[in-house]
Short mmCIF file of C-alpha atoms and ligand atoms in Angstrom, two decimals:
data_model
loop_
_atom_site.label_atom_id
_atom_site.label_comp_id
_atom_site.label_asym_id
_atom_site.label_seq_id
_atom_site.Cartn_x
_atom_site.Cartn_y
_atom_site.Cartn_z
CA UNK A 1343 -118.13 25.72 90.64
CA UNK A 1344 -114.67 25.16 91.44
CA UNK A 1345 -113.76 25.51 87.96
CA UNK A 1346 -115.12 28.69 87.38
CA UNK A 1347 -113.77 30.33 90.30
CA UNK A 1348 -110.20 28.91 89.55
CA UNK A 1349 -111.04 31.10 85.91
CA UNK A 1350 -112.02 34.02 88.15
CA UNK A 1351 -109.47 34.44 89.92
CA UNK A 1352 -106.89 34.08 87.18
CA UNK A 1353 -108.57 36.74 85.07
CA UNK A 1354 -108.44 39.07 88.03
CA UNK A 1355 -105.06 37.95 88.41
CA UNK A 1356 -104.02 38.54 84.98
CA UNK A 1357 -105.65 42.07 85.32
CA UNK A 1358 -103.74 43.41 87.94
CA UNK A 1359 -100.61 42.06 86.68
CA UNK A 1360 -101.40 44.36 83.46
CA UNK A 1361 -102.25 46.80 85.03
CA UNK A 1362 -99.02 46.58 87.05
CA UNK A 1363 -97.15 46.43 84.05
CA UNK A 1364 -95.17 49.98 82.79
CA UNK A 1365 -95.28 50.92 79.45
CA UNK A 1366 -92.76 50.29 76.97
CA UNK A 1367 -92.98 53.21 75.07
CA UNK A 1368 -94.00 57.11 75.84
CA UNK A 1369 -97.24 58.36 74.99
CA UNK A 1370 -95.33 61.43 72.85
CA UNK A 1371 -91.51 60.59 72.17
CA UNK A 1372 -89.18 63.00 73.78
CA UNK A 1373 -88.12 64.44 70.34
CA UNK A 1374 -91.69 65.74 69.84
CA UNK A 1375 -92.28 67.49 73.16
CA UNK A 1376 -91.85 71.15 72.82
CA UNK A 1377 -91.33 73.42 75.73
CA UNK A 1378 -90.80 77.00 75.68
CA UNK A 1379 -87.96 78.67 77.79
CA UNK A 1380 -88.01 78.79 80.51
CA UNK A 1381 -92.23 79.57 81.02
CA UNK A 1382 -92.88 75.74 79.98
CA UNK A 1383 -89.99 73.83 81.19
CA UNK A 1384 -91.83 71.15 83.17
CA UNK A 1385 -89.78 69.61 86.61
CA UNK A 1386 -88.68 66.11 84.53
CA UNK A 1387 -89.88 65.94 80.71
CA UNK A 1388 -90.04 62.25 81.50
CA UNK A 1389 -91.71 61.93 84.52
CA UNK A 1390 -93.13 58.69 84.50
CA UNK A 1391 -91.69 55.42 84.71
CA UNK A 1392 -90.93 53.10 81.51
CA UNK A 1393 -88.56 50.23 81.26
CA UNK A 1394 -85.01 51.95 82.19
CA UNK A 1395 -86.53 53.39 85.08
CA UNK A 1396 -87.46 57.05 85.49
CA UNK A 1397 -85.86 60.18 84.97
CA UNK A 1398 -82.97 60.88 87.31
CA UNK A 1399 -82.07 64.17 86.91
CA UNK A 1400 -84.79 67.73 86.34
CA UNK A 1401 -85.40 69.85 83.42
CA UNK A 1402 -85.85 73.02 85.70
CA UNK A 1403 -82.45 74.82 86.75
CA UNK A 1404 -81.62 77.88 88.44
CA UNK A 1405 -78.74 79.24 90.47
CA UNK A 1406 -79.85 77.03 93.27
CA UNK A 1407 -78.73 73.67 90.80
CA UNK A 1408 -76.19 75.70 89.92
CA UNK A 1409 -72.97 73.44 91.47
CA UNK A 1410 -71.10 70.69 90.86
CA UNK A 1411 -73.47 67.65 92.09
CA UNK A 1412 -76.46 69.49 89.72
CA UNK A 1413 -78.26 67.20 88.05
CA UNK A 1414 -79.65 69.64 85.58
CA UNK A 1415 -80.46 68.04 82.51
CA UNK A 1416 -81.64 71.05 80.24
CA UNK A 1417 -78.61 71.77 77.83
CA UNK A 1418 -77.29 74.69 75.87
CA UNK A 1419 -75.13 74.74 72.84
CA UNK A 1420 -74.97 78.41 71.62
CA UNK A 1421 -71.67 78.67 71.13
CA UNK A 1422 -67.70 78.50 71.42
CA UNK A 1423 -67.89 79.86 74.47
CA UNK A 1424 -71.42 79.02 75.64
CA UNK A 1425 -71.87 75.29 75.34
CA UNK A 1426 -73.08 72.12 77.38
CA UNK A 1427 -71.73 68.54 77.26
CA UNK A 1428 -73.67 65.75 78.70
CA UNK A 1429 -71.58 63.75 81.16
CA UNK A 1430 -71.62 61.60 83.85
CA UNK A 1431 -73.05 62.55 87.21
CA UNK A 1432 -70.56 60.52 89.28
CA UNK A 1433 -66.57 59.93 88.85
CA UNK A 1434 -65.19 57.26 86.50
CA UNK A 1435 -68.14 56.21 84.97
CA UNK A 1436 -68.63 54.81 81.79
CA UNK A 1437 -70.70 56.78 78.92
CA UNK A 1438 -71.91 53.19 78.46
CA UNK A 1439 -73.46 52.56 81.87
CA UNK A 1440 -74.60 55.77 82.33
CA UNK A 1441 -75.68 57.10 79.16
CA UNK A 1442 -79.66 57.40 80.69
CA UNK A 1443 -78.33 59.93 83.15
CA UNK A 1444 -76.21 62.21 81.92
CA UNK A 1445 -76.02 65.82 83.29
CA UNK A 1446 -74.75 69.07 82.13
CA UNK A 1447 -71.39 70.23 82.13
CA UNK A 1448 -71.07 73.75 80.64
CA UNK A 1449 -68.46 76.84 80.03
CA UNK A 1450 -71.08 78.94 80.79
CA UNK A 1451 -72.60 80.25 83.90
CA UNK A 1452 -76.19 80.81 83.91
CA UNK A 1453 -77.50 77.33 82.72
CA UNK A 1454 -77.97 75.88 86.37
CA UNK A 1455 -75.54 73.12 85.94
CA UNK A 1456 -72.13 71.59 86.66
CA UNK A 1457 -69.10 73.70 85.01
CA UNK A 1458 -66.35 72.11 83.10
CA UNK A 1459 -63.21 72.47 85.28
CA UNK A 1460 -60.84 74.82 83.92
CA UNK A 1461 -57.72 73.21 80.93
CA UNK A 1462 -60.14 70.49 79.96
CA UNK A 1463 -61.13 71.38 76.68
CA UNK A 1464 -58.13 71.41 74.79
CA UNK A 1465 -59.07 72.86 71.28
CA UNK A 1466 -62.45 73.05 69.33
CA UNK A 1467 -63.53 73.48 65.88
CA UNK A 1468 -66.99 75.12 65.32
CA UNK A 1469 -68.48 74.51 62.13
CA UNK A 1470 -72.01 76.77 60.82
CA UNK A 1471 -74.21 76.82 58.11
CA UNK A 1472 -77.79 77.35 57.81
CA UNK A 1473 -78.63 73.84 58.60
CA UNK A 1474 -76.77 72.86 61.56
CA UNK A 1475 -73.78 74.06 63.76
CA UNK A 1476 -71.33 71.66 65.11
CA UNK A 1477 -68.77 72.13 67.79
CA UNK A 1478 -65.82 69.44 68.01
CA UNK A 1479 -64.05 69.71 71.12
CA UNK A 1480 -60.65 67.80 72.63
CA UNK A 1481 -61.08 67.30 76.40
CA UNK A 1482 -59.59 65.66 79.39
CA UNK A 1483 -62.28 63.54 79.67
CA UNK A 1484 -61.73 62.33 83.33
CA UNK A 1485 -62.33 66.08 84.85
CA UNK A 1486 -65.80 64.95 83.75
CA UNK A 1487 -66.19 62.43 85.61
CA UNK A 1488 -65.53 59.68 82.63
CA UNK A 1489 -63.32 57.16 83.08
CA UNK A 1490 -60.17 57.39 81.04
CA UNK A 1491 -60.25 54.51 78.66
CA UNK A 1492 -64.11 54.90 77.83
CA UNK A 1493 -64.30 55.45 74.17
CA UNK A 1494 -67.73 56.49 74.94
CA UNK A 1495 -70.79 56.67 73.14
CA UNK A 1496 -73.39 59.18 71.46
CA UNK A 1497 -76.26 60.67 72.95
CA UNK A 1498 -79.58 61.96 71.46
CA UNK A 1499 -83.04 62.88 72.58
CA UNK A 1500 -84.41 59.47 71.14
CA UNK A 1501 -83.22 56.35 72.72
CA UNK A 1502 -84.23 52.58 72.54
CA UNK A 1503 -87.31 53.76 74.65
CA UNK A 1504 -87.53 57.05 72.92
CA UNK A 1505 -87.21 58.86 76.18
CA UNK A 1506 -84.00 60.21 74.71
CA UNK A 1507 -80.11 59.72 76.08
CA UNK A 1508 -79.88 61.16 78.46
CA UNK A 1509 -83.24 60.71 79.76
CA UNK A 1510 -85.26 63.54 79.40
CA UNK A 1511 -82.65 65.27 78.40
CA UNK A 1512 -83.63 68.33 76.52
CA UNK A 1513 -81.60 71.02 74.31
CA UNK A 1514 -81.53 74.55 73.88
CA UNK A 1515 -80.02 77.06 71.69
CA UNK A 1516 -79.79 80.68 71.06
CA UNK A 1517 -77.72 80.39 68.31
CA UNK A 1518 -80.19 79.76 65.38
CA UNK A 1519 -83.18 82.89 66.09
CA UNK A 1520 -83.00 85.72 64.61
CA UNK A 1521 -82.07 88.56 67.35
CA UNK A 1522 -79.38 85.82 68.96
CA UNK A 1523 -81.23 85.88 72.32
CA UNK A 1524 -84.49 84.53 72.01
CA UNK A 1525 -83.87 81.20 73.51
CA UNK A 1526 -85.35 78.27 70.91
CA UNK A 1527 -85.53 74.41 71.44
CA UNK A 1528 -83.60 72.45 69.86
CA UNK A 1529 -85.74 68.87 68.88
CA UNK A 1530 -82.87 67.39 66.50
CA UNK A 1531 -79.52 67.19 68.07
CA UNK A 1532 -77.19 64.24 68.82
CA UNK A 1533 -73.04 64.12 70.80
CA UNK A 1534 -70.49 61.85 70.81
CA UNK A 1535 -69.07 61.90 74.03
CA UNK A 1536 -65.56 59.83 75.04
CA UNK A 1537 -62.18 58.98 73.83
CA UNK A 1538 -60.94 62.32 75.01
CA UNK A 1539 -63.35 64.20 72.76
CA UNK A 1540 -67.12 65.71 72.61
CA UNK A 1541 -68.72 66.84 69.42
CA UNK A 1542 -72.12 68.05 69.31
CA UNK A 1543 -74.60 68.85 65.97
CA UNK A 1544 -77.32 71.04 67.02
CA UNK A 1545 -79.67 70.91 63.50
CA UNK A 1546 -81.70 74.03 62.66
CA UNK A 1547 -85.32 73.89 63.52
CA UNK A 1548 -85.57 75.77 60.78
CA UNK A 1549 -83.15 74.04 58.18
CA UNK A 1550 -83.56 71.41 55.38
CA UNK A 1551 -83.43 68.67 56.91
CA UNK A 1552 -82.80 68.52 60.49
CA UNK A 1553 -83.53 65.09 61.15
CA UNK A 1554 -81.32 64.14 58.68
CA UNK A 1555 -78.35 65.82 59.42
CA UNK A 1556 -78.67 64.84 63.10
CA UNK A 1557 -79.06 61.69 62.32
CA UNK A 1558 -79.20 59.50 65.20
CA UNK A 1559 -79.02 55.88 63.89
CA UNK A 1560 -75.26 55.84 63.16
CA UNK A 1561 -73.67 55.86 66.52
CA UNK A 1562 -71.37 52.93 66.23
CA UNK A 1563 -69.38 54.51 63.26
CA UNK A 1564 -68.25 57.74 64.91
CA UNK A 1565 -67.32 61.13 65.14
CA UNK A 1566 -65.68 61.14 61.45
CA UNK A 1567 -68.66 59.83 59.52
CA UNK A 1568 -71.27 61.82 61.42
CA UNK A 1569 -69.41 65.09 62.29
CA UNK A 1570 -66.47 65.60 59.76
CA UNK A 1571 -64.83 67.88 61.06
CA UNK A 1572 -60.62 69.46 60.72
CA UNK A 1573 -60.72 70.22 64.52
CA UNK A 1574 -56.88 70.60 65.60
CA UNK A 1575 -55.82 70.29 69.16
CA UNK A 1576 -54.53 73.81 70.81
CA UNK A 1577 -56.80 75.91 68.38
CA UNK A 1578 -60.11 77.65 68.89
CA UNK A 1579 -61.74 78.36 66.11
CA UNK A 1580 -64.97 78.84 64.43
CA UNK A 1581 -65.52 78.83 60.82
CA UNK A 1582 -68.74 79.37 58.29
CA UNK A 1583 -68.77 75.71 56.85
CA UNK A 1584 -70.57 74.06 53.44
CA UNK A 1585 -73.09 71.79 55.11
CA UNK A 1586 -72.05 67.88 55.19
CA UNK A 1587 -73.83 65.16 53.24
CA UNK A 1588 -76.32 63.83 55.43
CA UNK A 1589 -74.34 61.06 57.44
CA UNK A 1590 -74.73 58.01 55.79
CA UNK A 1591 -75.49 58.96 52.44
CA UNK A 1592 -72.75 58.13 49.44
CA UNK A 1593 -72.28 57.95 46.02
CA UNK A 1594 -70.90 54.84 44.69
CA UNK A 1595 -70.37 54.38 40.59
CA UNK A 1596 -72.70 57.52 40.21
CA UNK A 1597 -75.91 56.16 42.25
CA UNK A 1598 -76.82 57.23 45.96
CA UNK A 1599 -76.83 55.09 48.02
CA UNK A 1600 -77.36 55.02 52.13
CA UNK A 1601 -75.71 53.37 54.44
CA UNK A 1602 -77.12 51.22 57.44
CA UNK A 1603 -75.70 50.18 60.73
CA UNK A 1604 -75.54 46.75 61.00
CA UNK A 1605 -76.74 45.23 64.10
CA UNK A 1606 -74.02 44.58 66.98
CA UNK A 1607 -74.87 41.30 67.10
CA UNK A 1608 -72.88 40.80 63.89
CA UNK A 1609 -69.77 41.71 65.45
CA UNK A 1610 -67.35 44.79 65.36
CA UNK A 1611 -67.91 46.66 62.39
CA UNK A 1612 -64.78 45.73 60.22
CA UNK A 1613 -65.37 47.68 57.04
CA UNK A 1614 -67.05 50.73 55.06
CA UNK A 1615 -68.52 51.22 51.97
CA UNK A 1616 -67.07 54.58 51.88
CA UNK A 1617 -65.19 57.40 53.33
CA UNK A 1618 -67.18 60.60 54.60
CA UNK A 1619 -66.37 64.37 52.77
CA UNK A 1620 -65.17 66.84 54.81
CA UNK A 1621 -67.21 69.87 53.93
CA UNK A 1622 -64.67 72.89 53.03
CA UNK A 1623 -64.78 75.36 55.40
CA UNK A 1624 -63.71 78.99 55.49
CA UNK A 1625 -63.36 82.47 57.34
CA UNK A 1626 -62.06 80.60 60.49
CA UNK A 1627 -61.71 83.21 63.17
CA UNK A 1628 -59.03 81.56 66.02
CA UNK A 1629 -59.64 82.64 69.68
CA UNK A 1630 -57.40 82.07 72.90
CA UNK A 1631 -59.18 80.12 74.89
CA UNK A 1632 -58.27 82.28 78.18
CA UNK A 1633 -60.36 84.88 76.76
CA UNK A 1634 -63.50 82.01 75.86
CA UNK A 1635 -63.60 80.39 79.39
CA UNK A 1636 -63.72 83.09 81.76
CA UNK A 1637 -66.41 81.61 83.61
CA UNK A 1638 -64.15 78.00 84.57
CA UNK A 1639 -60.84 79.66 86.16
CA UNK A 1640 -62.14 79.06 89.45
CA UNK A 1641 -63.24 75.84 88.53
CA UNK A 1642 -60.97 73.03 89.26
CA UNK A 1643 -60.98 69.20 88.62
CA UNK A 1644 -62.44 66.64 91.41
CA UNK A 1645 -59.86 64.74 92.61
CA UNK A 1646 -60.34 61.48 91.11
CA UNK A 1647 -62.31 58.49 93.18
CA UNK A 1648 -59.49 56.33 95.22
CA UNK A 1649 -56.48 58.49 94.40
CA UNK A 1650 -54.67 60.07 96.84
CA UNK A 1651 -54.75 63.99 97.31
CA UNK A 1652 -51.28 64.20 96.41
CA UNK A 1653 -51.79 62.48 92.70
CA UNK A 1654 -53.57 64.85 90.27
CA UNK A 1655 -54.12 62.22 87.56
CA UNK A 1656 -55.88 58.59 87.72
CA UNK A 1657 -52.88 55.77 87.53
CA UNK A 1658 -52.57 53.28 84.98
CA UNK A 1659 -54.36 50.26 84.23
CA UNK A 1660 -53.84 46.72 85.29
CA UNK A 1661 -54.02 45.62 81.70
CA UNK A 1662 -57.20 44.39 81.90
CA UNK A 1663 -58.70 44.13 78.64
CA UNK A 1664 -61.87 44.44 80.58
CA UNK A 1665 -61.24 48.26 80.89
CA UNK A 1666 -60.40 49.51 77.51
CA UNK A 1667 -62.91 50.93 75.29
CA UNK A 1668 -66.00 49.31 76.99
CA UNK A 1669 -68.65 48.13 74.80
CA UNK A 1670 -71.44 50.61 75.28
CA UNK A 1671 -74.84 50.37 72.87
CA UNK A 1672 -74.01 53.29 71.41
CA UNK A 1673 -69.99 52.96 71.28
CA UNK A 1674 -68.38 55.78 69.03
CA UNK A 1675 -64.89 54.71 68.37
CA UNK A 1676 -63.45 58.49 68.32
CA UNK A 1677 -60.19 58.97 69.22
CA UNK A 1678 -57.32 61.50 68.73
CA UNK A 1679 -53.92 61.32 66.78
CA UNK A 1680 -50.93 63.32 66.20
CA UNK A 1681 -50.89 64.98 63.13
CA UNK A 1682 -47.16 65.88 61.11
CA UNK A 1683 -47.38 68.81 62.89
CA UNK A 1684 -47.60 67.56 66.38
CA UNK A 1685 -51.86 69.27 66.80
CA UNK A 1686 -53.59 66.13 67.48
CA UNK A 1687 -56.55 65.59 64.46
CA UNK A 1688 -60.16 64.23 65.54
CA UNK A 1689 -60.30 60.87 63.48
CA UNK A 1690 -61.96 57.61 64.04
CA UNK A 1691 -60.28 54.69 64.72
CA UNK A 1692 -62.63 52.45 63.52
CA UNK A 1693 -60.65 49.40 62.99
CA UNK A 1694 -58.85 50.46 65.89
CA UNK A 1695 -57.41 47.10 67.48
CA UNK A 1696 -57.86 48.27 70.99
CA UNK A 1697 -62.00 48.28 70.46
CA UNK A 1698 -61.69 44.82 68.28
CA UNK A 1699 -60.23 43.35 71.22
CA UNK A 1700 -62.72 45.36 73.59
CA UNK A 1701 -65.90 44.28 71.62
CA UNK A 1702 -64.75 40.85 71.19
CA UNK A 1703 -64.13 40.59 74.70
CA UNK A 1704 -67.03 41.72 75.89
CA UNK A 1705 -69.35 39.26 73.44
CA UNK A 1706 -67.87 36.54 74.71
CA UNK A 1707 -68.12 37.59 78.65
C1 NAG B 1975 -84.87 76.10 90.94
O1 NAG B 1975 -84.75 74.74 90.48
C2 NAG B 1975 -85.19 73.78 91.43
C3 NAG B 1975 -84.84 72.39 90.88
O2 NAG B 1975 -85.45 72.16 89.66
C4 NAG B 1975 -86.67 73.98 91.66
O3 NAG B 1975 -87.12 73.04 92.63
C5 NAG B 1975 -86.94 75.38 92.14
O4 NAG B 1975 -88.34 75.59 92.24
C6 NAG B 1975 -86.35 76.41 91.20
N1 NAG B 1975 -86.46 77.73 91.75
C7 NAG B 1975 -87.03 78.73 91.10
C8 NAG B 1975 -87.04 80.05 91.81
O5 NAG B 1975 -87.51 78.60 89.98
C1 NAG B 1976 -57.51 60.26 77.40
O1 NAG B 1976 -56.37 61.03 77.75
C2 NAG B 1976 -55.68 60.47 78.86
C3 NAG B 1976 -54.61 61.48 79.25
O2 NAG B 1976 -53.81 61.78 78.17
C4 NAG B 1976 -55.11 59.13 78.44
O3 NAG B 1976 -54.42 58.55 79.53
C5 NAG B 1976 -56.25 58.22 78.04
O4 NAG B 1976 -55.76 57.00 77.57
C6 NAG B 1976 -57.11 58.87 76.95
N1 NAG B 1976 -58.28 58.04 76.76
C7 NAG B 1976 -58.78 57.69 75.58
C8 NAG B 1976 -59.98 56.83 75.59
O5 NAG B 1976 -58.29 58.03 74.50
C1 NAG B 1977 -62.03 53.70 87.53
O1 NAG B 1977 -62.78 52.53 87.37
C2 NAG B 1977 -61.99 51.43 86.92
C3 NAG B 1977 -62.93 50.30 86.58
O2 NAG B 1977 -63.94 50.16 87.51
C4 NAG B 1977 -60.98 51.09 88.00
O3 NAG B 1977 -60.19 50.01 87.57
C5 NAG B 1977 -60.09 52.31 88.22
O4 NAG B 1977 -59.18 52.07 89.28
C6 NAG B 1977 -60.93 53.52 88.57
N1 NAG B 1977 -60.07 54.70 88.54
C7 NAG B 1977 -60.12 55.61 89.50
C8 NAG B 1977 -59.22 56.78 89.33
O5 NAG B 1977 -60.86 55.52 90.46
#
């Protein structure tokens, strides 16, 4: 008697606790829900709760979200002068930490988020073809609220949990139908964001291969190898572009061959196989960037968390090797250089020693 009622009440126990339990992955993954604009953009595309927690931010924004605490998380890239960059919701935060929360930032009114304060992008390079279009852009990454030193990280609507990074973070473009208005989804898209600079590939719905050239998989090896790119600091442009070869693909001794990440628990990645093509490029049109960002001259940067009114930029570090380049999951070692010519380049520093250090430090913490 006792016996079975000891079994009893551990299989009810053990029932509940199931049934307590939240599911690891979503029914549909966020890349596969489709929502029209704006007639079926639900409230939060993730709304339940799975292992990182729920949704923080909405899908749904209007002039009323319209301000800089939104926490709008529908993007748009449509253009050079119409574009969203997902970015931390509060100041000095790491793209590490808060990578399941991003919000949007945008040169654009109309989108029902946060606006980019005015002087923080610093030069971009659009690049288009049929099968993707790809905006590099040099910012000032703090008037974003990202710390200084982050090197960052790359987002994409698919995730460890397939909820997508941001959570529920979803993309829209106008740039790929056929009038230029009608507002599609975008399901393939991914951004680097950090290290001064945000590059974004929106992939074609209609294209070759989205998937493929948005791949998402390669996050640790940066902007060069999965958005090559000629973007110069102080220049606006937008050019017609061949398309890239699909990042991670490469030819070695006349076979293909594809490249994997290996997994960070092997260390900083220390070498490549090979060296990604810059796709040649041509009838680059150069704008002022005055006559881009009309929207963000009333927009000015927050004053940065602990700093006193009277000091417009964030002081230096201690030294701590603790706050250079965090270690973030997805950590894209992008960073600018000076060119010959004094207009910084987007490269990747790779083998920078600054992340060796960083990574290093932060295994053995
Ligand atoms: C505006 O967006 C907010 C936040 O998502 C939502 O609660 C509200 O219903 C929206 N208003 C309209 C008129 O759609
Ligand atoms: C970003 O730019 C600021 C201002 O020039 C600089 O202090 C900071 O070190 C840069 N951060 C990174 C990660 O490159
Ligand atoms: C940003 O955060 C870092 C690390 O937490 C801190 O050392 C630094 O003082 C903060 N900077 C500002 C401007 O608040």
């Amino acid at each position: 008697m006792a016996r079975s009622a000891l079994s009893v009440f551990v299989a009810v126990a053990s029932a509940s606790y199931v049934a307590a339990q939240v599911p690891t992955f979503p029914a549909t993954p966020l890349a596969s829900l489709s929502f029209a604009y704006p007639s079926q953009i639900p409230y939060k595309a993730v709304p339940d709760s799975y292992v990182r927690g729920t949704q923080t931010g909405y899908n749904i924004c209007n002039s009323t979200t319209e301000n800089q605490q939104s926490l709008c998380q529908t993007a748009f890239v449509n253009s050079i002068s119409d574009f969203c960059v997902f970015a931390p919701a509060t100041a000095n935060s790491t793209i590490g930490d808060t990578e399941g929360e991003e919000v949007i930032w945008c040169t654009k009114k109309g989108h029902g988020g946060r606006l980019i304060p005015d002087g923080t992008i610093t030069g971009v390079q659009v690049l288009n073809n049929n099968n993707y279009m790809q905006i590099v852009a040099f910012m000032n990454q703090v008037n974003i609220n990202i710390n200084s030193q982050d090197f960052g990280g790359e987002l994409d609507p698919h995730g460890q949990d397939l909820n997508g990074n941001p959570m529920g973070g979803l993309l829209y473009s106008t740039h790929f139908s056929s009038d230029s208005t009608t507002v599609q989804q975008i399901h393939e898209w991914n951004m680097f964001v950090g290290g001064n600079v945000t590059a974004a590939k929106i992939c074609n719905p209609s294209g070759s291969n989205p998937a493929g050239f948005c791949q998402h998989t390669l996050d640790r090896i940066g902007v060069a190898y999965n958005m090559p790119n000629n973007a110069q600091n102080n220049i606006f442009e937008v050019c017609d572009s061949d398309a890239m070869d699909i990042p991670g693909v490469y030819t070695l001794n006349g076979q293909t061959l594809s490249y994997s990440q290996p997994a960070e628990s092997l260390g900083p990645i220390s070498t490549m196989p090979y060296t990604p093509r810059i796709p040649s490029s041509s009838n680059c049109q150069t704008f002022q960037s005055s006559a881009l960002y009309t929207d963000l001259v009333s927009v000015s940067a927050p004053t940065p968390t602990g700093a006193s009114t009277s000091t417009p930029t964030p002081s230096g570090k201690s030294g701590s090797s603790g706050t250079t380049g965090t270690r973030t999951s997805s950590g894209s070692p992008a960073s600018s250089t000076s060119g010959s010519n004094g207009a910084g380049t987007i490269t990747v520093s790779l083998f920078s020693s600054i992340l060796g250090v960083a990574f290093s430090v932060a295994f053995l913490a």
